[in-house]
Amino acid sequence: MKAKQIQENLGFNFLRLSICVVICALIIILYDIVSKGIGVINWKFLTSMPKNGMTEGGILPAIVGTILVTLITALLAIPLGMGCAVYLNEYAADSKLTRLIRMAIRNLSGVPSIVYGLFGVILFVQMMRLGTCVLSSGLTLGLMTLPWTITASEEALKNVPNSYRQGALALGATKWQSIKTNVLPYAVPGMLTGTILGLSRAAGETAPILFTGAAFFLPRLPGSLFDQFMALPYHLYVMSTQHHAISKVRPIAYGTALVLIALVFAMNLCAVIIRYRLRKARTE
Amino acid sequence: MSRHNNFKEKLIHGLFFFNGLLVILVLAGIFALLVANALPAFKEIRVGQFLFSAAWNPTATFTAPSYGILSMLVSTLMVSAGALIIAVPLGIAAAAYLSDVASKRVREIAKPIVEILAGVPSVIIGFLGIVLVGPIIARIFHLSNGLNALNGSILLAIMALPTIISLSEDALNGVPKSFQEASLALGATHWQTLVRVKIPAALSGIIAASMLGMGRAIGETMTVLMATGCAIAMPKSFLQSVQTMTATIAIELGEVPYNTTHYYALFGIGLVLFIITFIVNMISDIVLHRYQRVYK
């Protein structure tokens, strides 16, 4: 009996240790970036152009570029993702085609981001002749975000009780009317939660924008959607590996990393707040 | 109901239907465009040479250029395998802790942390590989720099962990309560129940989770691009610099002129990458569905 207890204690402590390792990994990541990045960040760093071959100045164009490209990603991924989720959860019968669509979604979410980049180069940059620009990058990231948006939106639709739909149908509403008035209003906050999480991942992605529009150094803001742009993740990559004076620009790299991580976490926080309010509203 | 209304309903149904089809179209489109852009490369390169030769030198000026991806293929598999060796045991243990041992309060703190870890952009993990993990590896093994396969494996393990933890936890939670109760009633300890009943019962879910983690590791670009040192050579040890398939595309596509053999060969690498991750995902899918069928 005692041997058993010792074994159990040892085992559980091993499991405890494992989760501690995972938590430590995150703490180390955050501590390193925040402690070394915070000293660089000030109003000037956030609002001025890079200067002297990027060894001085700020990162304004990278911040604006990332936000702009994420907006385009959202414009493509939100309506298409929600539409596909509505089709799958409200309209589709359990047919071979539906199963094929679901299989495609799971596979799309596993396609490597660099392959999306290659796809974007051929489809948007070359075939559609958009060139390397904000729009091409945004559309590429939008396609990459699509499977995440769909999965999250469907999850939200599944949470709407069936009685809501039946109630509307029983009163003589058509299918679309019941979806519009009795399903979507309750599902949209949940859909947004998952979508914002997907967008935050897109905002931090580098591989898909490498060849579709991100610029190495461009000390001005993009004037139109057909301009090249600087982006935070690509800027961090450049500052940490491609720059000719890497040790000199290391503080700027840390600053960029901190701004990027703050942006991504701020988006995550938005999603968490929406989810929290939603749960609260449901329990009340 | 008016005819007008009926028409509108059908139209809306049709629109959503096409929206659903779009996903298949995108997946098929990615495959078709990759194939179309990879094929011209094989006018000049033999397929066998492309896959099984380790000599990659597309810009050779005095000799004929060579396009063999074997060393990158091996590098990719090696770095991913290293990542899995670290991440799978750690991930399963962490998942077991969350599902079986942790109190409700601990779980409510630990689960968001795992989610936050999943949200850290890959370029930031790669950056830490350069400034943090690299120097530590260099000091431990007395190397001039720590940018090597081991570094890549450690970083990819961190990136694969959230996927493995949350999906394994789902699998463990999906094991019917009666299994656990039966085991405890027979006098087994909590630990014995976990190791000999719950984990074996959830094994297919755990395997599927690990496969998905592997798919992510194989396809990951920025982390390996920044942390593995990027030297094309047949890897002999984990302490050597390697260059994966994703890194090669990322480095060379920006510099090569459109519509040359080199350019098409890079799409060939993309196609190989797509096929490998597709197969890994399909296997994980099949394993997962078999598991769901057992307990229904």
XYZ file of C-alpha atoms in Angstrom:
580
model
C 0.000 0.000 0.000
C 2.807 2.363 0.894
C 4.696 1.638 -2.312
C 1.572 2.522 -4.247
C 1.294 5.860 -2.480
C 4.928 6.702 -3.075
C 4.467 5.843 -6.735
C 1.407 8.061 -6.927
C 3.156 10.974 -5.226
C 6.144 10.694 -7.525
C 3.896 10.462 -10.573
C 1.757 13.451 -9.677
C 4.837 15.506 -8.901
C 6.214 14.652 -12.318
C 2.980 15.913 -13.893
C 3.130 19.053 -11.741
C 6.712 19.632 -12.884
C 5.656 19.344 -16.542
C 3.015 22.046 -16.305
C 5.522 24.211 -14.402
C 7.986 23.847 -17.296
C 5.296 25.011 -19.738
C 4.358 27.976 -17.553
C 8.045 28.846 -17.051
C 8.568 28.864 -20.820
C 5.912 31.556 -21.181
C 7.229 33.540 -18.214
C 10.777 33.479 -19.606
C 9.565 34.584 -23.052
C 7.542 37.460 -21.645
C 10.153 38.492 -19.072
C 12.959 38.668 -21.615
C 10.966 40.681 -24.148
C 9.336 43.027 -21.648
C 12.404 43.707 -19.496
C 14.649 44.496 -22.449
C 12.028 46.104 -24.673
C 10.325 48.456 -22.231
C 13.271 50.860 -22.031
C 13.125 51.509 -25.769
C 9.445 52.261 -25.918
C 8.382 55.842 -25.744
C 6.036 58.084 -27.671
C 8.735 58.984 -30.160
C 9.596 55.327 -30.869
C 5.955 54.593 -31.630
C 5.284 57.635 -33.779
C 8.410 58.311 -35.842
C 9.935 56.873 -38.990
C 13.041 54.672 -38.947
C 16.178 56.736 -39.603
C 19.839 56.241 -40.584
C 19.435 52.807 -42.162
C 17.032 51.777 -39.399
C 19.641 52.200 -36.650
C 17.649 55.068 -35.142
C 14.126 56.399 -35.089
C 10.878 54.600 -34.555
C 8.660 51.941 -36.035
C 5.523 53.875 -37.006
C 5.280 52.500 -40.582
C 5.551 48.927 -39.280
C 2.746 49.503 -36.766
C 0.499 51.136 -39.366
C 1.333 48.442 -41.931
C 0.439 45.595 -39.586
C -2.840 47.211 -38.552
C -3.773 47.968 -42.170
C -3.019 44.443 -43.370
C -4.945 42.938 -40.448
C -7.976 45.055 -41.381
C -7.938 43.614 -44.900
C -7.524 40.132 -43.445
C -10.605 40.785 -41.312
C -12.617 42.096 -44.268
C -11.976 38.871 -46.182
C -12.024 36.296 -43.389
C -14.963 37.490 -41.266
C -17.808 37.454 -43.843
C -16.561 34.363 -45.680
C -15.802 32.494 -42.462
C -19.147 33.312 -40.889
C -20.989 32.509 -44.125
C -19.348 29.115 -44.391
C -20.134 28.384 -40.745
C -23.800 29.352 -41.277
C -23.955 27.039 -44.272
C -22.419 24.112 -42.393
C -24.435 24.499 -39.204
C -27.792 25.736 -40.514
C -28.230 24.547 -44.092
C -25.982 21.594 -44.897
C -27.299 18.056 -44.625
C -24.920 15.326 -43.480
C -23.883 14.413 -47.006
C -20.631 13.362 -48.657
C -20.137 16.936 -49.858
C -20.516 18.332 -46.352
C -17.976 15.863 -45.053
C -15.654 16.884 -47.883
C -16.030 20.552 -46.891
C -15.206 19.714 -43.274
C -12.185 17.712 -44.356
C -11.030 20.644 -46.489
C -11.329 23.013 -43.521
C -9.244 20.745 -41.283
C -6.619 20.398 -43.980
C -6.522 24.113 -44.726
C -5.764 24.837 -41.079
C -2.775 22.493 -41.380
C -1.318 24.015 -44.561
C 2.038 25.634 -43.663
C 1.983 29.425 -43.633
C 4.834 29.624 -46.164
C 2.710 27.580 -48.603
C -0.033 30.212 -48.226
C 2.705 32.693 -49.086
C 3.543 30.796 -52.287
C -0.163 30.608 -53.143
C -0.508 34.352 -52.569
C 2.434 35.080 -54.859
C 0.896 33.155 -57.736
C -2.771 34.057 -57.254
C -2.761 37.653 -56.046
C 0.632 39.047 -57.070
C 0.928 37.397 -60.482
C -2.407 36.090 -61.779
C -4.564 38.958 -60.470
C -1.750 41.419 -61.173
C -2.116 43.151 -57.831
C 1.669 43.232 -57.416
C 3.409 43.047 -54.054
C 1.251 45.253 -51.864
C -0.901 45.615 -48.744
C -3.885 44.122 -50.562
C -2.065 40.958 -51.707
C -0.689 40.334 -48.231
C -4.042 40.991 -46.566
C -5.864 38.619 -48.916
C -3.225 35.909 -48.415
C -3.510 36.213 -44.635
C -7.308 36.268 -45.003
C -7.306 32.889 -46.724
C -4.984 31.544 -44.044
C -7.309 32.779 -41.276
C -10.434 31.371 -42.951
C -10.374 27.837 -41.444
C -9.910 29.228 -37.906
C -12.757 31.701 -38.409
C -15.068 28.996 -39.709
C -14.350 26.600 -36.839
C -14.839 29.313 -34.226
C -18.025 30.616 -35.852
C -19.526 27.148 -36.080
C -18.789 26.580 -32.412
C -20.745 29.752 -31.618
C -23.674 28.686 -33.826
C -23.822 25.297 -32.111
C -24.261 27.067 -28.779
C -27.535 28.678 -29.892
C -30.347 26.451 -28.532
C -32.422 24.703 -31.163
C -35.625 25.994 -29.588
C -34.746 29.509 -30.816
C -34.827 28.276 -34.407
C -37.932 26.180 -33.902
C -39.747 29.075 -32.251
C -39.209 31.310 -35.252
C -40.128 28.576 -37.732
C -43.290 27.726 -35.792
C -44.422 31.340 -36.077
C -44.144 31.079 -39.852
C -40.737 32.622 -40.396
C -38.724 31.384 -43.335
C -35.399 29.662 -42.767
C -33.381 32.815 -43.468
C -35.672 34.945 -41.280
C -35.190 32.550 -38.393
C -31.419 32.599 -38.857
C -31.368 36.385 -39.182
C -33.538 37.205 -36.182
C -33.147 34.236 -33.843
C -29.745 32.696 -34.474
C -27.200 35.263 -35.639
C -27.850 37.888 -32.931
C -27.011 35.292 -30.275
C -24.091 33.761 -32.151
C -22.260 36.890 -33.329
C -20.430 37.711 -30.065
C -19.117 34.147 -29.878
C -18.174 34.272 -33.547
C -16.264 37.487 -32.921
C -14.295 35.953 -30.052
C -12.896 33.187 -32.223
C -12.406 35.482 -35.177
C -10.387 38.028 -33.216
C -8.161 35.211 -31.913
C -7.607 34.115 -35.512
C -6.834 37.677 -36.585
C -4.315 38.083 -33.783
C -2.486 35.044 -35.102
C -2.585 36.492 -38.616
C -1.191 39.811 -37.355
C 1.874 38.016 -35.991
C 2.506 35.905 -39.098
C 5.535 36.633 -41.221
C 5.922 33.877 -43.797
C 2.788 34.700 -45.874
C 3.730 38.378 -46.237
C 7.422 37.834 -47.049
C 6.845 37.791 -50.805
C 3.392 39.304 -51.131
C 4.070 42.868 -50.050
C 6.190 43.377 -46.939
C 9.046 45.810 -47.504
C 12.522 45.637 -45.974
C 12.730 49.384 -45.383
C 10.159 51.978 -46.396
C 10.261 55.168 -44.337
C 6.789 56.377 -45.232
C 3.234 55.243 -44.666
C 1.496 53.252 -47.399
C -0.476 55.734 -49.514
C -2.849 53.184 -51.001
C -3.675 49.496 -50.816
C -1.397 48.946 -53.798
C 1.735 50.118 -51.987
C 4.307 47.945 -50.285
C 4.358 48.226 -46.509
C 6.457 47.557 -43.429
C 5.088 45.105 -40.884
C 6.031 44.483 -37.260
C 6.833 40.755 -37.558
C 8.875 41.226 -40.731
C 10.622 44.231 -39.218
C 11.589 42.112 -36.201
C 12.956 39.433 -38.541
C 14.968 42.009 -40.473
C 16.291 43.680 -37.330
C 17.397 40.408 -35.775
C 18.939 38.640 -38.776
C 19.247 40.798 -41.892
C 20.523 44.128 -40.634
C 24.196 45.009 -41.217
C 24.699 46.200 -37.640
C 22.753 43.601 -35.692
C 24.171 44.293 -32.235
C 23.619 48.032 -32.662
C 19.934 47.640 -33.523
C 19.221 44.955 -30.911
C 17.339 47.426 -28.637
C 15.096 48.384 -31.571
C 14.497 44.686 -32.230
C 13.447 44.208 -28.595
C 11.197 47.253 -28.808
C 9.582 45.924 -31.986
C 9.090 42.510 -30.377
C 7.405 44.101 -27.367
C 5.069 46.212 -29.510
C 4.156 43.146 -31.594
C 3.480 40.973 -28.578
C 1.475 43.781 -26.950
C -0.636 44.170 -30.104
C -1.319 40.430 -30.309
C -2.166 40.185 -26.611
C -4.394 43.265 -26.771
C -6.405 41.523 -29.487
C -6.515 38.345 -27.389
C -7.682 40.378 -24.412
C -10.524 41.859 -26.485
C -11.623 38.341 -27.356
C -11.413 37.190 -23.743
C -13.465 40.193 -22.560
C -16.171 39.517 -25.132
C -16.231 35.860 -24.070
C -16.412 36.798 -20.390
C -19.331 39.180 -20.936
C -21.057 36.559 -23.019
C -20.788 33.928 -20.288
C -21.989 36.406 -17.697
C -24.986 37.350 -19.843
C -25.812 33.683 -20.302
C -25.735 32.823 -16.618
C -27.839 35.831 -15.614
C -45.820 32.640 -48.760
C -45.274 34.760 -51.851
C -43.276 33.482 -54.759
C -40.895 36.408 -54.318
C -40.111 35.296 -50.791
C -39.525 31.747 -51.928
C -37.066 32.914 -54.556
C -35.219 35.015 -52.030
C -34.896 32.027 -49.696
C -33.457 29.879 -52.463
C -31.049 32.625 -53.456
C -29.768 32.996 -49.902
C -29.444 29.238 -49.554
C -27.484 29.171 -52.797
C -25.171 31.951 -51.655
C -24.328 30.152 -48.429
C -23.839 26.942 -50.385
C -21.252 28.596 -52.639
C -19.626 30.070 -49.561
C -19.286 26.525 -48.225
C -17.860 25.257 -51.494
C -15.275 28.033 -51.447
C -13.225 26.142 -48.840
C -12.831 23.146 -51.138
C -11.992 25.540 -53.949
C -9.218 27.187 -51.911
C -7.675 23.840 -50.921
C -7.881 22.515 -54.482
C -6.601 25.872 -55.765
C -3.540 25.776 -53.520
C -2.737 22.263 -54.714
C -3.393 23.038 -58.394
C -1.334 26.246 -58.443
C 1.548 24.575 -56.603
C 1.545 21.728 -59.117
C 1.268 24.108 -62.070
C 4.208 26.158 -60.837
C 6.331 23.204 -59.807
C 5.918 21.200 -63.017
C 8.078 23.404 -65.289
C 11.025 22.695 -62.977
C 10.882 19.032 -63.915
C 11.616 19.780 -67.543
C 15.203 20.245 -66.414
C 15.375 18.300 -63.157
C 14.700 14.599 -62.840
C 12.196 13.828 -60.065
C 14.475 11.184 -58.548
C 17.351 13.642 -58.424
C 15.135 16.345 -56.893
C 13.978 14.075 -54.070
C 17.030 11.902 -53.414
C 20.064 14.072 -54.098
C 21.532 16.184 -51.310
C 23.239 18.670 -53.627
C 21.315 21.960 -53.748
C 23.216 24.550 -55.700
C 20.862 26.396 -58.072
C 23.189 29.352 -58.581
C 26.311 27.399 -59.576
C 28.094 29.371 -62.273
C 30.942 27.107 -63.432
C 29.207 23.748 -63.119
C 25.651 22.783 -63.926
C 23.190 23.920 -61.197
C 21.917 21.103 -58.976
C 18.524 20.843 -57.349
C 18.466 18.088 -54.715
C 16.319 18.655 -51.642
C 17.248 15.562 -49.629
C 19.375 17.416 -47.065
C 16.553 19.920 -46.401
C 14.006 17.123 -46.195
C 16.152 15.306 -43.640
C 16.775 18.575 -41.755
C 13.051 19.289 -41.585
C 12.266 15.793 -40.316
C 15.152 15.873 -37.854
C 14.249 19.228 -36.310
C 10.567 18.216 -36.105
C 11.407 14.833 -34.587
C 13.594 16.554 -32.001
C 10.724 18.911 -31.201
C 8.340 15.986 -30.738
C 10.750 14.117 -28.454
C 10.630 17.140 -26.151
C 7.021 18.203 -26.623
C 5.071 14.921 -26.634
C 6.005 13.594 -23.162
C 5.865 17.093 -21.687
C 2.555 17.861 -23.408
C 0.882 14.602 -22.373
C 2.075 15.020 -18.784
C 0.808 18.599 -18.669
C -2.527 17.511 -20.180
C -2.831 14.675 -17.648
C -2.129 17.158 -14.870
C -4.802 19.555 -16.116
C -7.432 16.867 -16.620
C -6.799 14.691 -13.540
C -4.747 16.342 -10.829
C -5.225 20.097 -10.970
C -7.790 21.774 -8.754
C -10.387 23.909 -10.484
C -8.550 27.104 -9.517
C -5.189 25.924 -10.829
C -6.846 24.833 -14.056
C -8.431 28.244 -14.509
C -5.010 29.855 -14.277
C -3.059 27.252 -16.276
C -5.416 26.921 -19.246
C -5.282 30.598 -20.299
C -1.489 30.421 -19.970
C -1.408 27.574 -22.480
C -3.687 29.654 -24.750
C -1.419 32.694 -24.424
C 1.597 30.549 -25.302
C -0.223 29.445 -28.460
C -0.695 33.095 -29.380
C 2.969 34.132 -29.253
C 3.971 34.880 -32.880
C 6.529 32.514 -34.391
C 8.876 35.376 -35.249
C 9.136 36.245 -31.545
C 9.963 32.643 -30.642
C 12.610 32.718 -33.385
C 13.997 35.993 -32.022
C 14.359 34.398 -28.581
C 16.150 31.506 -30.253
C 18.777 33.999 -31.375
C 19.100 36.130 -28.250
C 18.331 33.628 -25.480
C 18.356 29.909 -26.364
C 21.270 30.153 -28.818
C 23.802 31.642 -26.371
C 22.800 29.096 -23.694
C 23.340 26.182 -26.110
C 26.650 27.677 -27.238
C 27.866 27.898 -23.636
C 26.774 24.384 -22.656
C 28.271 22.646 -25.678
C 31.207 25.047 -26.205
C 30.173 26.097 -29.710
C 30.920 29.347 -31.502
C 27.193 29.949 -31.877
C 24.056 28.162 -30.785
C 22.145 28.415 -34.042
C 21.622 24.735 -34.825
C 19.099 21.922 -35.091
C 18.845 21.556 -31.312
C 17.875 25.215 -30.965
C 15.196 24.772 -33.644
C 13.870 21.646 -31.927
C 13.555 23.368 -28.557
C 11.708 26.323 -30.078
C 9.414 24.154 -32.196
C 8.645 22.112 -29.085
C 7.451 25.288 -27.360
C 5.293 26.071 -30.390
C 3.835 22.563 -30.635
C 3.125 22.261 -26.898
C -0.159 24.237 -26.749
C -1.648 22.139 -29.588
C -0.576 18.875 -27.964
C -1.692 19.906 -24.473
C -5.164 21.168 -25.321
C -6.043 18.337 -27.735
C -4.640 15.639 -25.411
C -6.620 17.148 -22.561
C -9.774 16.956 -24.679
C -8.991 13.307 -25.388
C -8.452 12.529 -21.684
C -11.661 14.316 -20.726
C -13.483 12.318 -23.397
C -12.773 8.994 -21.668
C -16.048 7.799 -20.131
C -16.275 8.323 -16.341
C -17.279 4.673 -15.905
C -13.785 3.515 -16.939
C -12.226 5.534 -14.149
C -14.838 4.512 -11.604
C -14.416 0.833 -12.428
C -10.657 1.062 -12.009
C -10.884 2.926 -8.698
C -13.514 0.479 -7.419
C -11.097 -2.380 -8.079
C -8.640 -0.758 -5.682
C -6.295 0.949 -8.148
C -4.805 4.261 -7.068
C -5.557 7.480 -8.900
C -2.134 7.296 -10.537
C -2.570 3.695 -11.682
C -5.973 4.566 -13.101
C -4.480 7.477 -15.020
C -1.524 5.575 -16.446
C -3.071 2.163 -17.071
C -6.684 3.050 -17.889
C -7.224 6.658 -18.902
C -4.145 7.288 -21.024
C -4.471 3.990 -22.971
C -8.180 4.717 -23.503
C -7.394 8.193 -24.825
C -4.361 7.039 -26.794
C -5.756 7.587 -30.290
C -6.739 11.152 -29.354
C -3.302 11.743 -27.913
C -1.639 10.332 -31.032
C -3.821 12.574 -33.208
C -2.814 15.572 -31.086
C 0.867 14.692 -31.446
C 0.485 14.298 -35.220
C -1.106 17.740 -35.465
C 1.771 19.113 -33.407
C 4.162 17.456 -35.833
C 2.323 18.975 -38.804
C 2.755 22.409 -37.256
C 6.449 21.780 -36.586
C 7.141 20.622 -40.150
C 5.415 23.648 -41.657
C 6.814 26.246 -39.286
C 8.985 28.793 -41.093
C 10.175 31.819 -39.154
C 11.359 29.974 -36.056
C 13.599 27.553 -37.932
C 14.673 30.256 -40.370
C 16.014 32.378 -37.533
C 17.294 29.748 -35.099
C 18.804 26.860 -37.027
C 21.706 28.715 -38.627
C 20.682 27.993 -42.210
C 23.518 26.013 -43.779
C 22.562 23.525 -46.452
C 24.304 20.269 -45.637
C 23.316 16.765 -44.738
C 22.788 17.021 -40.963
C 24.965 14.682 -38.903
C 24.145 15.857 -35.391
C 21.749 18.124 -33.537
C 24.605 20.535 -32.838
C 25.072 21.309 -36.518
C 23.476 24.177 -38.443
C 20.735 22.965 -40.749
C 18.376 24.493 -43.284
C 14.829 23.176 -43.533
C 12.576 23.182 -46.592
C 10.517 26.110 -45.280
C 13.659 28.149 -44.601
C 14.985 27.531 -48.113
C 11.784 28.872 -49.658
C 11.821 31.886 -47.344
C 15.458 32.719 -48.073
C 15.571 32.128 -51.812
C 12.172 33.074 -53.205
C 12.748 36.760 -52.602
C 16.001 36.789 -54.550
C 15.273 34.591 -57.535
C 13.804 36.015 -60.785
C 10.264 34.897 -61.648
C 9.804 31.973 -64.029
C 13.275 30.427 -63.891
C 14.024 26.789 -63.110
C 15.235 27.823 -59.660
C 11.932 29.658 -59.066
C 9.885 26.638 -60.138
C 12.065 24.342 -58.027
C 11.154 26.405 -54.947
C 7.492 25.768 -55.734
C 8.486 22.098 -56.023
C 9.701 22.287 -52.410
C 6.402 23.950 -51.495
C 4.522 21.100 -53.141
C 6.524 18.476 -51.227
C 5.830 20.394 -48.014
C 2.117 20.594 -48.816
C 1.917 16.860 -49.519
C 3.792 15.906 -46.327
C 1.621 18.085 -44.067
C -1.502 16.906 -45.920
C -0.623 13.264 -45.236
C 0.244 13.957 -41.587
C -3.076 15.775 -41.098
C -5.056 13.055 -42.831
C -3.507 10.353 -40.641
C -4.267 12.370 -37.525
C -7.834 12.817 -38.796
C -8.303 9.099 -39.396
C -6.845 8.159 -35.994
C -9.116 10.685 -34.296
C -12.268 9.431 -36.005
C -11.562 5.824 -35.213
C -11.266 6.875 -31.575
C -14.574 8.716 -31.632
C -16.322 5.698 -33.107
C -15.157 3.411 -30.303
C -16.927 5.266 -27.513
C -20.144 6.232 -29.256
